[in-house]
Each structure stands twice: as C-alpha cells, then as structure tokens.
XYZ file of C-alpha atoms in Angstrom:
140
model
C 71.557 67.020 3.061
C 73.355 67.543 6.347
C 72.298 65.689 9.650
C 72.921 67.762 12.417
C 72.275 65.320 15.135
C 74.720 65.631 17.529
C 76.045 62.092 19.634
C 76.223 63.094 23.489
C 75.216 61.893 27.099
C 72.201 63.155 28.016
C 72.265 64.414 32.074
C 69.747 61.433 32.927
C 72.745 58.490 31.857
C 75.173 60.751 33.328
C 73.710 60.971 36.540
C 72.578 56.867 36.147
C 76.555 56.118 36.140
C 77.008 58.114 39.183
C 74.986 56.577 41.235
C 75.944 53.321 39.784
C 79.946 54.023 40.812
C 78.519 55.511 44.097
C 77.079 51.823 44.996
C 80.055 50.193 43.739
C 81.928 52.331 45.791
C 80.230 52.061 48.897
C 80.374 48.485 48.613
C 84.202 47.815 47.427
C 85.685 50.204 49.392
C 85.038 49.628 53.355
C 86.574 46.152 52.184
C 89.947 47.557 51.341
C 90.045 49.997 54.167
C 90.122 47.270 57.017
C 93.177 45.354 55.072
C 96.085 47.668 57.252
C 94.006 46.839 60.622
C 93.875 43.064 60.181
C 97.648 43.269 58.822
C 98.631 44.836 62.188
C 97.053 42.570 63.921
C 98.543 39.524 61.815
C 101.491 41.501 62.635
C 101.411 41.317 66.237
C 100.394 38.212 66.438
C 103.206 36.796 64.496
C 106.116 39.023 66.610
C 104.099 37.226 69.784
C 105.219 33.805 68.429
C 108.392 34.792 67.617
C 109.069 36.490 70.985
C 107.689 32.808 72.517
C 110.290 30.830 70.770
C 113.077 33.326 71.864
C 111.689 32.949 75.551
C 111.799 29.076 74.942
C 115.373 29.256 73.390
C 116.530 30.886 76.282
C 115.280 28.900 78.829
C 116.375 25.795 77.190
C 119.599 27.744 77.919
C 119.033 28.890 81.258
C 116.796 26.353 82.536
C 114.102 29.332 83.637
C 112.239 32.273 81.899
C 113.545 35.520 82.622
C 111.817 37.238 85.174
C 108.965 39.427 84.590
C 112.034 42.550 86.220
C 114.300 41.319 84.073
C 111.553 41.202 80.431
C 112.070 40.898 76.883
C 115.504 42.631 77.149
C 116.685 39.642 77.956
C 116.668 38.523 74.732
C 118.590 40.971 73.760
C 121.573 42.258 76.663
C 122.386 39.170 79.701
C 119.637 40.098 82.163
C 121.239 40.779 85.844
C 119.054 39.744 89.021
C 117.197 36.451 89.852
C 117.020 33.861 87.885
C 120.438 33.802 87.066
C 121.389 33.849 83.085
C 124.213 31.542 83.899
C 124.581 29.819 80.352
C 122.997 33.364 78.545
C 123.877 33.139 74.393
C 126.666 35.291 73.254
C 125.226 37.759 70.775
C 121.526 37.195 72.239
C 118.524 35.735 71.671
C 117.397 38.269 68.934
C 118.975 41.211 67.941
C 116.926 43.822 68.736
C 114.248 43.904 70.901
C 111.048 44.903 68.819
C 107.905 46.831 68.665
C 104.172 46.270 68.115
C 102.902 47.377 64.721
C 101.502 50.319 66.907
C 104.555 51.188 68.159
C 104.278 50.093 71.641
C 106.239 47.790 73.719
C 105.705 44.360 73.645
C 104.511 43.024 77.781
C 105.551 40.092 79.082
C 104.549 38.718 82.401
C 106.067 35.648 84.187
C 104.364 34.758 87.179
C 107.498 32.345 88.822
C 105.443 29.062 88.030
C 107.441 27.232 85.436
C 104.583 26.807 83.522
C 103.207 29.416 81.836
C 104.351 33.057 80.501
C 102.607 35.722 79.241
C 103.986 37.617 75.490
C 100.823 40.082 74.574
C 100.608 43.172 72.506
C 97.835 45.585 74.083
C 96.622 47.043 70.800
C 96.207 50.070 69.048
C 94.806 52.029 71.825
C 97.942 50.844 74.270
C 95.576 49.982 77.216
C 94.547 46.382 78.531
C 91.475 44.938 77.553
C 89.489 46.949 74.560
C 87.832 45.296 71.502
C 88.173 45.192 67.796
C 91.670 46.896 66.773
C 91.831 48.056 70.480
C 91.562 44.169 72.033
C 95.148 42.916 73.179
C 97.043 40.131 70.989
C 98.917 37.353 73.019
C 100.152 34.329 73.141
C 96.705 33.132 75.152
C-alpha cells in the first residue's frame, strides 16, 4: 500500500518563523545601523588630533599658532599677515588641508593667548552646538 502523506510546512510554523526573524531583526539591526555614525565621529575626532599636532609642529617652528585669519591653511601654503611664519616648513605641515567626514571644513579658533587653540568639527548638521551626530567634535 501507498502512503500518501505528504511532508510540508503547515501556515501556523511558517508564520511562527516570521515573527521569530521579525524579533531578531528588530533587535540586530538598529545595532549595525549606528556603526557609520560613530565611525564619523571616530573620524573626526581623530583628524582633530592630527590637525593639533600639525598646529604644535608649526609653532615649535614659528614660535606662535597661526592666527585664527590666517587658519588651517597654514599648514598647508606659508600663511601671510601677523604672526609672522618666519621659519614656515618647506613643503608644509600636511599636504592637504582636509575635511570632516561630513564634508565640512574643519574651524579653528586662536584667541592670541599662547595658551590655548581651538581644532573642532561642527558635525553632521554643520551648525555649532547640536547633540547626538549633530554635537561638534574638538579638541576640548
């Protein structure tokens, strides 16, 4: 004698391994998502660091910051204007000057002081202040 009994899912375990994927999903997934946002922001704050030891490079050269007129492109091109670049390094302090992982220039403030400078990103949204992905990224 034949069987015919016929091996299948039913709709019931079909529907059961849905919803079990679905909570997987919701669970794993949110996880991965926010990776590229705290890479940026690693990002950032790594070019900050970098852009500070430039800054100090240079005025271990030039016995002063550049001013906050004369910015980052100092770094790269001998700044003209006060403070003088007197003893400025041939080929530069890096070779190009570069952007934050949003695509926005880096700031940089230099109050005259001596003492402290300012290197900060102003996050994703490009405005000062925010929160989250949006909060600025310096060298505070």
């Amino acid at each position: 004698m034949k069987s015919n009994i016929q091996h299948g899912f039913t709709l019931i375990e079909i529907l059961i391994v849905v919803v079990i994927l679905s909570i997987l999903a919701i669970t794993v997934v949110p996880q991965f998502l926010d990776q590229p946002a705290k890479a940026r922001v690693a990002r950032a704050q790594s070019d900050v660091q970098q852009l500070k030891t430039a800054l100090s490079m240079y005025k271990l050269d030039n016995f002063s910051y550049p001013s906050t007129t004369q910015g980052l492109n100092a770094l790269v091109s001998k700044p003209s204007g006060q403070p003088l670049a007197k003893n400025w390094k041939t080929g530069g302090y890096m070779e190009r000057m570069i952007k934050d992982p949003w695509g926005n220039d880096y700031q940089y403030l230099n109050p005259g002081n001596h003492a402290a400078i300012d290197v900060f990103s102003m996050g994703r949204d490009g405005q000062p202040g925010g929160e989250g992905d949006d909060a600025d990224i310096g060298n505070w």
